[in-house]
Coordinates of N, CA, C and O and ligand atoms in Angstrom, one line a residue:
X1 N 0.8 -1.2 0.0 CA 0.0 0.0 0.0 C 0.9 1.3 0.0 O 1.9 1.3 0.7
X2 N 0.4 2.2 -0.8 CA 1.2 3.4 -0.9 C 0.3 4.6 -0.4 O -0.9 4.7 -0.8
X3 N 0.9 5.5 0.3 CA 0.1 6.6 0.8 C 0.0 7.7 -0.2 O 1.1 8.1 -0.7
X4 N -1.2 8.1 -0.6 CA -1.3 9.1 -1.6 C -1.2 10.5 -1.0 O -0.5 11.4 -1.4
X5 N -2.0 10.7 0.0 CA -1.9 11.9 0.7 C -2.5 11.8 2.1 O -3.2 10.8 2.5
X6 N -2.2 12.8 3.0 CA -2.7 12.8 4.3 C -3.5 14.1 4.5 O -3.1 15.2 4.2
X7 N -4.8 13.9 4.8 CA -5.7 15.0 5.0 C -5.8 15.4 6.4 O -6.1 14.6 7.3
X8 N -5.6 16.7 6.7 CA -5.6 17.2 8.0 C -7.0 17.0 8.6 O -8.0 17.5 8.0
X9 N -7.1 16.4 9.8 CA -8.3 16.2 10.5 C -8.4 17.1 11.7 O -9.4 17.8 12.0
X10 N -7.2 17.1 12.5 CA -7.1 18.0 13.7 C -5.8 18.8 13.5 O -4.7 18.2 13.4
X11 N -5.9 20.1 13.5 CA -4.7 20.9 13.4 C -4.0 21.0 14.7 O -4.5 20.6 15.8
X12 N -2.7 21.4 14.6 CA -1.9 21.5 15.8 C -2.5 22.4 16.8 O -2.5 22.1 18.0
X13 N -3.1 23.5 16.4 CA -3.8 24.5 17.3 C -5.0 23.8 18.0 O -5.1 24.0 19.2
X14 N -5.8 23.1 17.3 CA -6.9 22.4 17.9 C -6.5 21.4 18.9 O -7.1 21.3 20.0
X15 N -5.4 20.6 18.6 CA -4.9 19.6 19.5 C -4.4 20.3 20.8 O -4.8 19.9 21.9
X16 N -3.6 21.3 20.6 CA -3.0 21.9 21.8 C -4.1 22.6 22.7 O -4.0 22.6 23.9
X17 N -5.1 23.2 22.0 CA -6.2 23.8 22.8 C -6.9 22.8 23.7 O -7.2 23.0 24.8
X18 N -7.1 21.6 23.0 CA -7.8 20.5 23.7 C -7.0 19.9 24.9 O -7.5 19.6 26.0
X19 N -5.7 19.8 24.6 CA -4.8 19.3 25.7 C -4.7 20.3 26.9 O -4.7 19.8 28.0
X20 N -4.8 21.5 26.6 CA -4.8 22.5 27.7 C -6.1 22.3 28.6 O -6.0 22.3 29.8
X21 N -7.2 22.0 27.9 CA -8.5 21.8 28.6 C -8.3 20.5 29.5 O -8.7 20.4 30.6
X22 N -7.8 19.5 28.8 CA -7.6 18.2 29.6 C -6.7 18.4 30.8 O -7.0 17.8 31.9
X23 N -5.6 19.1 30.6 CA -4.7 19.4 31.7 C -5.4 20.1 32.8 O -5.1 19.8 34.0
X24 N -6.2 21.1 32.5 CA -7.0 21.8 33.6 C -7.9 20.9 34.3 O -8.0 20.9 35.5
X25 N -8.6 20.0 33.5 CA -9.5 19.0 34.1 C -8.8 18.1 35.1 O -9.2 17.8 36.2
X26 N -7.7 17.5 34.6 CA -6.9 16.6 35.4 C -6.4 17.3 36.6 O -6.5 16.7 37.7
X27 N -5.9 18.5 36.5 CA -5.3 19.2 37.6 C -6.4 19.5 38.7 O -6.1 19.3 39.9
X28 N -7.6 19.8 38.2 CA -8.7 20.1 39.1 C -9.1 18.8 39.9 O -9.4 18.8 41.1
X29 N -9.0 17.7 39.2 CA -9.4 16.4 39.8 C -8.4 15.8 40.8 O -8.7 15.3 41.8
X30 N -7.1 16.0 40.5 CA -6.1 15.4 41.4 C -5.6 16.4 42.4 O -5.2 16.0 43.5
X31 N -5.8 17.7 42.1 CA -5.4 18.7 43.1 C -4.0 18.6 43.5 O -3.1 18.6 42.6
X32 N -3.7 18.5 44.8 CA -2.3 18.5 45.3 C -1.8 17.0 45.4 O -0.6 16.8 45.8
X33 N -2.6 16.1 45.0 CA -2.2 14.6 45.0 C -1.2 14.4 43.9 O -1.5 14.7 42.7
X34 N -0.1 13.7 44.1 CA 0.8 13.4 43.1 C 0.2 12.4 42.1 O -0.6 11.5 42.5
X35 N 0.6 12.5 40.8 CA 0.0 11.6 39.8 C 1.2 11.1 38.9 O 2.1 11.9 38.6
X36 N 1.2 9.8 38.7 CA 2.2 9.2 37.9 C 1.7 8.9 36.5 O 0.8 8.1 36.3
X37 N 2.2 9.7 35.5 CA 1.8 9.5 34.2 C 2.5 8.4 33.5 O 3.7 8.3 33.5
X38 N 1.8 7.4 33.0 CA 2.4 6.2 32.4 C 2.2 6.4 30.9 O 1.1 6.2 30.3
X39 N 3.3 6.8 30.2 CA 3.2 7.1 28.8 C 3.4 5.8 28.0 O 4.4 5.1 28.2
X40 N 2.5 5.5 27.2 CA 2.6 4.2 26.4 C 3.4 4.5 25.1 O 2.9 5.2 24.2
X41 N 4.6 4.0 25.0 CA 5.5 4.2 23.9 C 5.0 3.5 22.6 O 4.3 2.5 22.8
X42 N 5.2 4.0 21.4 CA 5.9 5.3 21.2 C 4.8 6.4 20.9 O 5.1 7.5 21.0
X43 N 3.6 5.9 20.6 CA 2.6 6.8 20.1 C 2.2 8.0 21.0 O 1.8 9.0 20.5
X44 N 2.3 7.8 22.3 CA 1.9 8.8 23.3 C 2.9 9.8 23.7 O 2.6 10.6 24.6
X45 N 4.1 9.7 23.1 CA 5.2 10.6 23.6 C 4.8 12.1 23.4 O 5.0 12.9 24.4
X46 N 4.4 12.5 22.3 CA 4.1 13.9 22.0 C 2.9 14.3 22.9 O 3.0 15.4 23.5
X47 N 1.9 13.5 23.0 CA 0.7 13.9 23.8 C 1.1 14.0 25.3 O 0.8 14.9 26.0
X48 N 1.9 13.0 25.8 CA 2.3 13.0 27.2 C 3.1 14.3 27.5 O 2.9 14.9 28.6
X49 N 4.0 14.7 26.7 CA 4.9 15.9 26.9 C 4.0 17.1 27.0 O 4.1 17.9 27.9
X50 N 3.1 17.3 26.0 CA 2.2 18.5 26.0 C 1.3 18.5 27.2 O 1.0 19.5 27.8
X51 N 0.7 17.3 27.5 CA -0.3 17.2 28.6 C 0.4 17.5 30.0 O -0.1 18.2 30.8
X52 N 1.6 16.9 30.2 CA 2.3 17.0 31.4 C 2.6 18.5 31.7 O 2.5 19.0 32.9
X53 N 2.9 19.3 30.7 CA 3.1 20.7 30.8 C 1.9 21.5 31.3 O 2.0 22.6 31.8
X54 N 0.7 20.9 31.1 CA -0.5 21.6 31.5 C -1.1 21.1 32.8 O -2.2 21.5 33.1
X55 N -0.4 20.2 33.4 CA -0.9 19.6 34.7 C -0.2 20.3 35.9 O 1.0 20.4 35.9
X56 N -1.0 20.9 36.8 CA -0.3 21.6 37.9 C -0.2 20.7 39.2 O 0.6 21.1 40.1
X57 N -0.8 19.5 39.2 CA -0.6 18.6 40.3 C 0.9 18.1 40.2 O 1.4 18.1 39.1
X58 N 1.5 17.6 41.3 CA 2.8 17.0 41.2 C 2.8 15.8 40.2 O 2.0 14.9 40.4
X59 N 3.7 15.8 39.3 CA 3.7 14.8 38.2 C 5.0 14.0 38.2 O 6.1 14.6 38.4
X60 N 4.9 12.7 37.9 CA 6.0 11.8 37.7 C 5.7 11.2 36.3 O 4.6 11.0 36.0
X61 N 6.8 11.0 35.5 CA 6.5 10.4 34.2 C 7.3 9.1 34.1 O 8.5 9.0 34.3
X62 N 6.5 8.1 33.7 CA 7.1 6.7 33.5 C 6.7 6.3 32.1 O 5.8 6.7 31.5
X63 N 7.5 5.3 31.6 CA 7.3 4.8 30.2 C 7.1 3.3 30.2 O 7.7 2.6 31.0
X64 N 6.3 2.9 29.3 CA 6.0 1.5 29.1 C 5.8 1.2 27.6 O 5.2 2.1 26.9
X65 N 6.2 0.1 27.1 CA 6.0 -0.2 25.7 C 5.2 -1.5 25.6 O 5.6 -2.5 26.1
X66 N 4.1 -1.5 24.8 CA 3.3 -2.6 24.6 C 3.1 -2.8 23.1 O 2.9 -1.9 22.4
X67 N 3.2 -4.1 22.7 CA 3.0 -4.3 21.3 C 1.6 -4.8 21.0 O 1.1 -5.7 21.7
X68 N 0.9 -4.2 20.1 CA -0.5 -4.7 19.7 C -0.6 -4.8 18.2 O -1.4 -5.6 17.7
X69 N 0.1 -4.0 17.5 CA 0.0 -3.9 16.1 C 1.3 -4.3 15.4 O 2.3 -4.1 16.0
X70 N 1.2 -4.9 14.2 CA 2.4 -5.2 13.5 C 2.6 -4.0 12.6 O 2.4 -2.9 12.9
X71 N 3.1 -4.3 11.4 CA 3.4 -3.2 10.4 C 2.2 -2.7 9.7 O 2.3 -1.7 9.0
X72 N 1.0 -3.3 9.8 CA -0.1 -2.9 9.0 C -1.0 -2.0 9.8 O -0.6 -1.3 10.7
X73 N -2.3 -2.0 9.5 CA -3.3 -1.1 10.1 C -4.4 -1.9 10.9 O -5.4 -1.3 11.3
X74 N -4.2 -3.2 11.1 CA -5.2 -3.9 11.9 C -4.6 -4.6 13.1 O -3.4 -5.0 13.0
X75 N -5.4 -4.8 14.1 CA -4.9 -5.4 15.4 C -4.6 -6.8 15.2 O -5.3 -7.6 14.6
X76 N -3.5 -7.3 15.9 CA -3.2 -8.7 15.8 C -3.9 -9.4 16.9 O -4.1 -10.6 16.9
X77 N -4.4 -8.7 17.9 CA -5.1 -9.3 19.0 C -4.2 -9.8 20.1 O -4.6 -10.2 21.2
X78 N -2.9 -9.8 19.8 CA -1.9 -10.3 20.8 C -1.2 -9.1 21.5 O -0.7 -8.2 20.8
X79 N -1.3 -9.0 22.8 CA -0.7 -7.9 23.5 C 0.5 -8.4 24.3 O 0.4 -9.4 25.0
X80 N 1.6 -7.7 24.2 CA 2.8 -8.1 24.9 C 3.5 -6.9 25.5 O 3.6 -5.9 24.9
X81 N 4.0 -7.1 26.7 CA 4.8 -5.9 27.3 C 6.2 -6.0 26.8 O 6.9 -7.0 27.0
X82 N 6.6 -5.0 26.0 CA 7.9 -5.0 25.3 C 8.9 -4.4 26.3 O 10.1 -4.8 26.4
X83 N 8.5 -3.3 27.0 CA 9.3 -2.6 28.0 C 8.4 -2.3 29.2 O 7.4 -1.6 29.0
X84 N 8.8 -2.8 30.3 CA 8.0 -2.5 31.5 C 8.4 -1.3 32.2 O 9.5 -0.7 31.9
X85 N 7.6 -0.8 33.2 CA 8.0 0.4 34.0 C 9.3 0.1 34.7 O 9.6 -1.0 35.1
X86 N 10.0 1.2 35.0 CA 11.3 1.0 35.7 C 11.1 1.2 37.2 O 12.1 1.1 37.9
X87 N 9.9 1.4 37.6 CA 9.7 1.7 39.1 C 8.4 1.1 39.5 O 7.5 0.7 38.7
X88 N 8.2 1.0 40.9 CA 7.0 0.4 41.4 C 5.9 1.5 41.4 O 6.2 2.7 41.6
X89 N 4.7 1.1 41.2 CA 3.5 2.0 41.2 C 2.7 1.8 42.4 O 1.6 2.3 42.5
X90 N 3.1 1.0 43.4 CA 2.4 0.7 44.6 C 2.0 1.9 45.3 O 2.9 2.8 45.6
X91 N 0.8 2.1 45.6 CA 0.3 3.3 46.4 C 0.2 4.6 45.6 O -0.1 5.6 46.2
X92 N 0.5 4.5 44.3 CA 0.5 5.7 43.5 C -0.8 5.9 42.7 O -1.5 4.9 42.4
X93 N -1.1 7.2 42.4 CA -2.2 7.5 41.5 C -1.6 7.4 40.1 O -0.8 8.2 39.7
X94 N -2.1 6.4 39.3 CA -1.5 6.2 38.0 C -2.5 6.7 37.0 O -3.7 6.4 37.0
X95 N -2.0 7.5 36.0 CA -2.8 7.9 34.9 C -2.1 7.4 33.6 O -1.0 7.9 33.3
X96 N -2.7 6.5 33.0 CA -2.2 5.9 31.7 C -2.5 6.9 30.6 O -3.6 7.3 30.4
X97 N -1.4 7.2 29.8 CA -1.6 8.1 28.7 C -1.4 7.3 27.4 O -0.4 6.8 27.1
X98 N -2.5 7.3 26.6 CA -2.5 6.5 25.4 C -2.8 7.5 24.2 O -3.4 8.5 24.4
X99 N -2.3 7.1 23.0 CA -2.5 7.9 21.8 C -3.9 7.7 21.3 O -4.7 8.6 21.0
X100 N -4.3 6.4 21.2 CA -5.6 6.1 20.6 C -6.2 4.8 21.1 O -5.4 3.9 21.4
X101 N -7.5 4.7 21.3 CA -8.1 3.5 21.7 C -9.0 3.0 20.5 O -9.8 3.8 20.1
X102 N -8.6 1.9 20.1 CA -9.2 1.3 18.8 C -10.1 0.1 19.2 O -11.2 0.3 19.7
X103 N -9.5 -1.1 19.2 CA -10.3 -2.2 19.6 C -10.5 -2.3 21.1 O -11.4 -2.9 21.6
X104 N -9.5 -1.7 21.8 CA -9.6 -1.7 23.3 C -8.7 -2.8 23.9 O -8.6 -2.9 25.1
X105 N -8.2 -3.7 23.0 CA -7.5 -4.8 23.5 C -6.2 -4.5 24.3 O -6.0 -5.0 25.4
X106 N -5.5 -3.5 23.8 CA -4.2 -3.1 24.4 C -4.5 -2.6 25.8 O -3.9 -3.0 26.8
X107 N -5.4 -1.7 25.9 CA -5.7 -1.0 27.2 C -6.4 -1.9 28.2 O -6.1 -1.8 29.4
X108 N -7.2 -2.8 27.7 CA -7.9 -3.6 28.6 C -6.9 -4.6 29.3 O -6.9 -4.8 30.5
X109 N -6.0 -5.1 28.5 CA -4.9 -5.9 29.0 C -4.0 -5.1 30.0 O -3.7 -5.6 31.1
X110 N -3.6 -4.0 29.6 CA -2.7 -3.1 30.3 C -3.3 -2.7 31.7 O -2.6 -2.8 32.7
X111 N -4.5 -2.2 31.7 CA -5.1 -1.8 32.9 C -5.2 -2.9 33.9 O -5.0 -2.8 35.1
X112 N -5.6 -4.1 33.4 CA -5.7 -5.3 34.3 C -4.3 -5.6 34.9 O -4.2 -5.8 36.1
X113 N -3.3 -5.5 34.1 CA -2.0 -5.8 34.5 C -1.5 -4.8 35.6 O -1.0 -5.1 36.6
X114 N -1.8 -3.5 35.3 CA -1.3 -2.4 36.3 C -2.1 -2.5 37.6 O -1.5 -2.3 38.7
X115 N -3.3 -2.9 37.6 CA -4.1 -3.0 38.8 C -3.6 -4.1 39.7 O -3.8 -4.0 41.0
X116 N -2.9 -5.1 39.2 CA -2.4 -6.2 40.1 C -1.2 -5.7 40.9 O -0.7 -6.3 41.8
X117 N -0.7 -4.5 40.5 CA 0.6 -3.9 41.2 C 0.2 -3.0 42.4 O 1.1 -2.3 42.9
X118 N -1.0 -3.1 42.9 CA -1.5 -2.3 44.0 C -1.3 -0.8 44.0 O -0.8 -0.2 44.9
X119 N -1.7 -0.2 42.9 CA -1.6 1.3 42.8 C -2.8 1.9 43.7 O -3.7 1.1 44.0
X120 N -2.7 3.2 44.1 CA -3.8 3.8 44.8 C -5.0 3.9 43.9 O -6.1 3.7 44.3
X121 N -4.7 4.3 42.6 CA -5.8 4.4 41.6 C -5.2 4.3 40.3 O -4.0 4.5 40.1
X122 N -6.1 3.9 39.3 CA -5.6 3.8 37.9 C -6.7 4.4 37.0 O -7.9 4.1 37.1
X123 N -6.3 5.5 36.3 CA -7.2 6.1 35.4 C -6.6 6.1 34.0 O -5.4 5.9 33.8
X124 N -7.4 6.4 33.0 CA -7.0 6.3 31.6 C -7.3 7.6 30.9 O -8.4 8.1 30.9
X125 N -6.3 8.1 30.2 CA -6.5 9.3 29.4 C -6.0 9.0 28.0 O -4.9 8.5 27.8
X126 N -6.8 9.3 27.0 CA -6.4 9.0 25.6 C -6.6 10.3 24.7 O -7.6 11.0 24.9
X127 N -5.7 10.5 23.8 CA -5.9 11.6 22.9 C -7.0 11.4 22.0 O -7.9 12.3 21.7
X128 N -7.1 10.2 21.4 CA -8.1 9.9 20.4 C -8.9 8.6 20.8 O -8.3 7.7 21.4
X129 N -10.2 8.6 20.5 CA -11.0 7.4 20.7 C -11.8 7.1 19.5 O -12.4 8.0 18.9
X130 N -11.7 5.8 19.1 CA -12.5 5.4 17.9 C -13.5 4.4 18.4 O -13.3 3.2 18.3
X131 N -14.6 4.9 19.0 CA -15.5 3.9 19.7 C -16.2 2.9 18.8 O -16.5 1.8 19.2
X132 N -16.3 3.3 17.5 CA -16.9 2.3 16.5 C -16.2 1.0 16.4 O -16.7 0.0 15.9
X133 N -14.9 1.1 16.7 CA -14.0 -0.1 16.5 C -13.9 -1.0 17.8 O -13.2 -2.0 17.7
X134 N -14.6 -0.6 18.8 CA -14.4 -1.3 20.1 C -14.8 -2.8 20.1 O -15.8 -3.1 19.6
X135 N -13.9 -3.7 20.5 CA -14.1 -5.1 20.6 C -14.2 -5.5 22.1 O -15.0 -6.3 22.5
X136 N -13.4 -4.8 22.9 CA -13.3 -5.1 24.4 C -13.7 -3.8 25.1 O -13.2 -2.7 24.7
X137 N -14.6 -3.8 26.1 CA -15.0 -2.7 26.8 C -13.8 -2.1 27.6 O -13.1 -2.8 28.3
X138 N -13.6 -0.8 27.6 CA -12.6 -0.1 28.4 C -13.2 1.2 29.0 O -13.8 1.9 28.2
X139 N -13.0 1.4 30.2 CA -13.5 2.7 30.8 C -12.5 3.7 30.6 O -11.4 3.6 31.1
X140 N -12.8 4.8 29.8 CA -11.9 5.8 29.6 C -12.3 7.1 30.4 O -13.4 7.5 30.4
X141 N -11.3 7.6 31.2 CA -11.7 8.7 32.1 C -11.5 10.1 31.4 O -12.3 11.0 31.7
X142 N -10.5 10.2 30.5 CA -10.3 11.5 29.8 C -10.1 11.2 28.3 O -9.2 10.4 28.0
X143 N -10.9 11.9 27.5 CA -10.8 11.7 26.0 C -10.5 13.0 25.3 O -11.2 14.0 25.6
X144 N -9.5 13.1 24.5 CA -9.2 14.3 23.8 C -10.3 14.5 22.7 O -11.0 15.5 22.7
X145 N -10.3 13.6 21.7 CA -11.2 13.7 20.6 C -11.8 12.3 20.2 O -11.0 11.4 20.2
X146 N -13.1 12.3 19.9 CA -13.7 11.1 19.4 C -13.6 11.2 17.9 O -13.9 12.2 17.3
X147 N -13.0 10.2 17.2 CA -12.9 10.2 15.8 C -13.6 9.1 15.1 O -13.8 8.1 15.7
X148 N -13.9 9.3 13.8 CA -14.6 8.2 13.1 C -13.6 7.0 12.8 O -12.4 7.1 13.0
X149 N -14.1 5.9 12.2 CA -13.3 4.7 12.0 C -12.5 4.9 10.7 O -12.8 4.4 9.7
X150 N -11.4 5.7 10.9 CA -10.5 5.9 9.8 C -9.1 5.9 10.4 O -8.9 6.2 11.5
X151 N -8.1 5.4 9.6 CA -6.7 5.3 10.1 C -6.1 6.7 10.1 O -6.2 7.4 9.1
X152 N -5.5 7.0 11.2 CA -4.9 8.4 11.4 C -3.4 8.3 11.7 O -3.0 7.3 12.2
X153 N -2.7 9.3 11.3 CA -1.3 9.4 11.6 C -1.0 10.8 12.1 O -1.8 11.8 11.9
X154 N 0.2 11.0 12.7 CA 0.6 12.3 13.2 C 0.5 12.4 14.7 O -0.2 11.7 15.3
X155 N 1.1 13.4 15.2 CA 1.1 13.7 16.7 C 1.4 12.5 17.5 O 0.8 12.2 18.5
X156 N 2.4 11.7 17.0 CA 2.8 10.5 17.7 C 2.3 9.2 17.0 O 2.9 8.2 17.1
X157 N 1.2 9.3 16.3 CA 0.7 8.1 15.6 C 1.4 7.8 14.3 O 1.6 8.7 13.5
X158 N 1.6 6.5 14.1 CA 2.4 6.1 12.9 C 1.6 5.2 11.9 O 0.6 4.6 12.3
X159 N 2.2 5.2 10.7 CA 1.8 4.2 9.8 C 3.1 3.5 9.4 O 4.0 4.1 8.8
X160 N 3.3 2.2 9.9 CA 4.6 1.5 9.7 C 5.8 2.4 10.2 O 6.8 2.5 9.4
X161 N 5.7 2.9 11.3 CA 6.7 3.7 12.0 C 6.9 5.1 11.4 O 7.8 5.9 11.9
X162 N 6.2 5.5 10.4 CA 6.4 6.8 9.8 C 5.3 7.8 10.2 O 4.2 7.4 10.7
X163 N 5.5 9.0 10.0 CA 4.6 10.2 10.2 C 4.3 10.5 11.6 O 3.4 11.4 11.9
X164 N 5.0 9.9 12.6 CA 4.8 10.3 14.0 C 5.0 11.8 14.3 O 4.5 12.4 15.1
X165 N 6.0 12.3 13.5 CA 6.4 13.7 13.8 C 5.5 14.8 13.1 O 5.8 16.0 13.2
X166 N 4.5 14.4 12.4 CA 3.6 15.4 11.9 C 3.0 16.2 13.1 O 2.5 15.6 14.0
X167 N 2.9 17.5 13.0 CA 2.4 18.3 14.1 C 0.9 18.3 14.2 O 0.3 18.8 15.2
X168 N 0.2 17.7 13.2 CA -1.3 17.6 13.2 C -1.7 16.1 13.1 O -0.8 15.2 13.0
X169 N -3.0 15.9 13.2 CA -3.5 14.5 13.0 C -4.2 14.5 11.7 O -5.1 15.3 11.4
X170 N -3.9 13.5 10.8 CA -4.5 13.4 9.5 C -5.0 12.0 9.2 O -4.5 11.0 9.7
X171 N -6.0 12.0 8.3 CA -6.5 10.7 7.7 C -5.6 10.3 6.6 O -5.2 11.2 5.7
X172 N -5.3 9.1 6.5 CA -4.5 8.5 5.4 C -5.3 8.2 4.2 O -6.3 7.5 4.3
X173 N -4.8 8.6 3.1 CA -5.5 8.2 1.8 C -4.5 7.3 1.1 O -3.4 7.7 0.8
X174 N -5.0 6.1 0.8 CA -4.1 5.1 0.2 C -4.3 5.0 -1.3 O -5.5 5.2 -1.8
X175 N -3.3 4.8 -2.0 CA -3.4 4.7 -3.5 C -3.5 3.2 -3.8 O -2.7 2.4 -3.3
X176 N -4.5 2.8 -4.5 CA -4.7 1.4 -4.9 C -3.8 1.1 -6.1 O -3.1 1.9 -6.6
X177 N -3.9 -0.2 -6.5 CA -2.9 -0.6 -7.6 C -3.1 0.1 -8.9 O -2.2 0.3 -9.7
X178 N -4.3 0.6 -9.2 CA -4.6 1.3 -10.4 C -4.2 2.8 -10.3 O -4.4 3.6 -11.2
X179 N -3.7 3.1 -9.1 CA -3.3 4.5 -8.9 C -4.4 5.4 -8.4 O -4.2 6.6 -8.4
X180 N -5.6 4.8 -8.1 CA -6.7 5.7 -7.7 C -6.7 5.8 -6.2 O -6.4 4.8 -5.5
X181 N -7.1 6.9 -5.7 CA -7.1 7.1 -4.2 C -8.3 6.5 -3.6 O -9.4 6.6 -4.1
X182 N -8.1 5.9 -2.4 CA -9.2 5.5 -1.6 C -8.8 5.7 -0.1 O -7.6 5.7 0.2
X183 N -9.8 5.9 0.8 CA -9.5 6.1 2.2 C -9.4 4.9 3.0 O -10.0 3.9 2.7
Ligands
IMP201 P1 -6.2 -1.3 20.3 O1 -5.6 -2.4 21.1 O2 -6.9 -1.9 19.1 O3 -7.1 -0.4 21.0 O4 -5.0 -0.6 19.7 C1 -4.4 0.6 20.2 C2 -3.1 0.8 19.4 O5 -3.2 0.6 18.1 C3 -2.7 2.3 19.6 O6 -1.9 2.5 20.7 C4 -2.0 2.6 18.3 O7 -0.6 2.3 18.4 C5 -2.6 1.6 17.3 N1 -3.6 2.3 16.4 C6 -5.0 2.1 16.4 N2 -5.6 2.8 15.5 C7 -4.6 3.5 14.9 C8 -4.6 4.6 13.9 O8 -5.7 5.0 13.3 N3 -3.4 5.1 13.5 C9 -2.2 4.7 14.1 N4 -2.2 3.7 15.1 C10 -3.4 3.2 15.5
MG202 MG1 1.3 2.1 16.7

């Protein structure tokens, strides 16, 4: 598959304005309680950095890498911890930061796993939510944007490891074998 073009769906300004709102909401809810942001690599890196800057509660940042997708655009259904947290989350308020919730398989597995480590609380914040694609139920506490069932790239999200560095979020238009564009 070849990418013909990427259509802007959410501009950098729109994304950053929404992250500001999320940061204010999260700060109001945690207050002076410390919160441990668990950034899910690699897609959530850009979102985590921007969001962390907007949270006024004491923040700690940790990283975790989970594999759910291969090189294509559909879920394999197999979730594996590729890189675990480097510290204990026992007694901490954990806020998992995800780029997108699609089938829900990755997060459902991850939340269950984190809950076994005796944190004080576990909440979930995602930049994007594609509810139409849900296969497994996941309770999402903070959502940046609900998007339709289309493959997106940018602001951390990749297509075969590319396009993560786009400052906006765009829909991918694929060129078929005859050279005609389809979404
Ligand atoms: P889930 O387990 O199906 O919810 O998959 C979540 C993961 O799939 C995300 O963390 C992304 O890495 C990837 N993903 C799902 N949809 C998209 C998309 O539209 N663009 C890029 N990556 C996606
Ligand atoms: Mg990915």
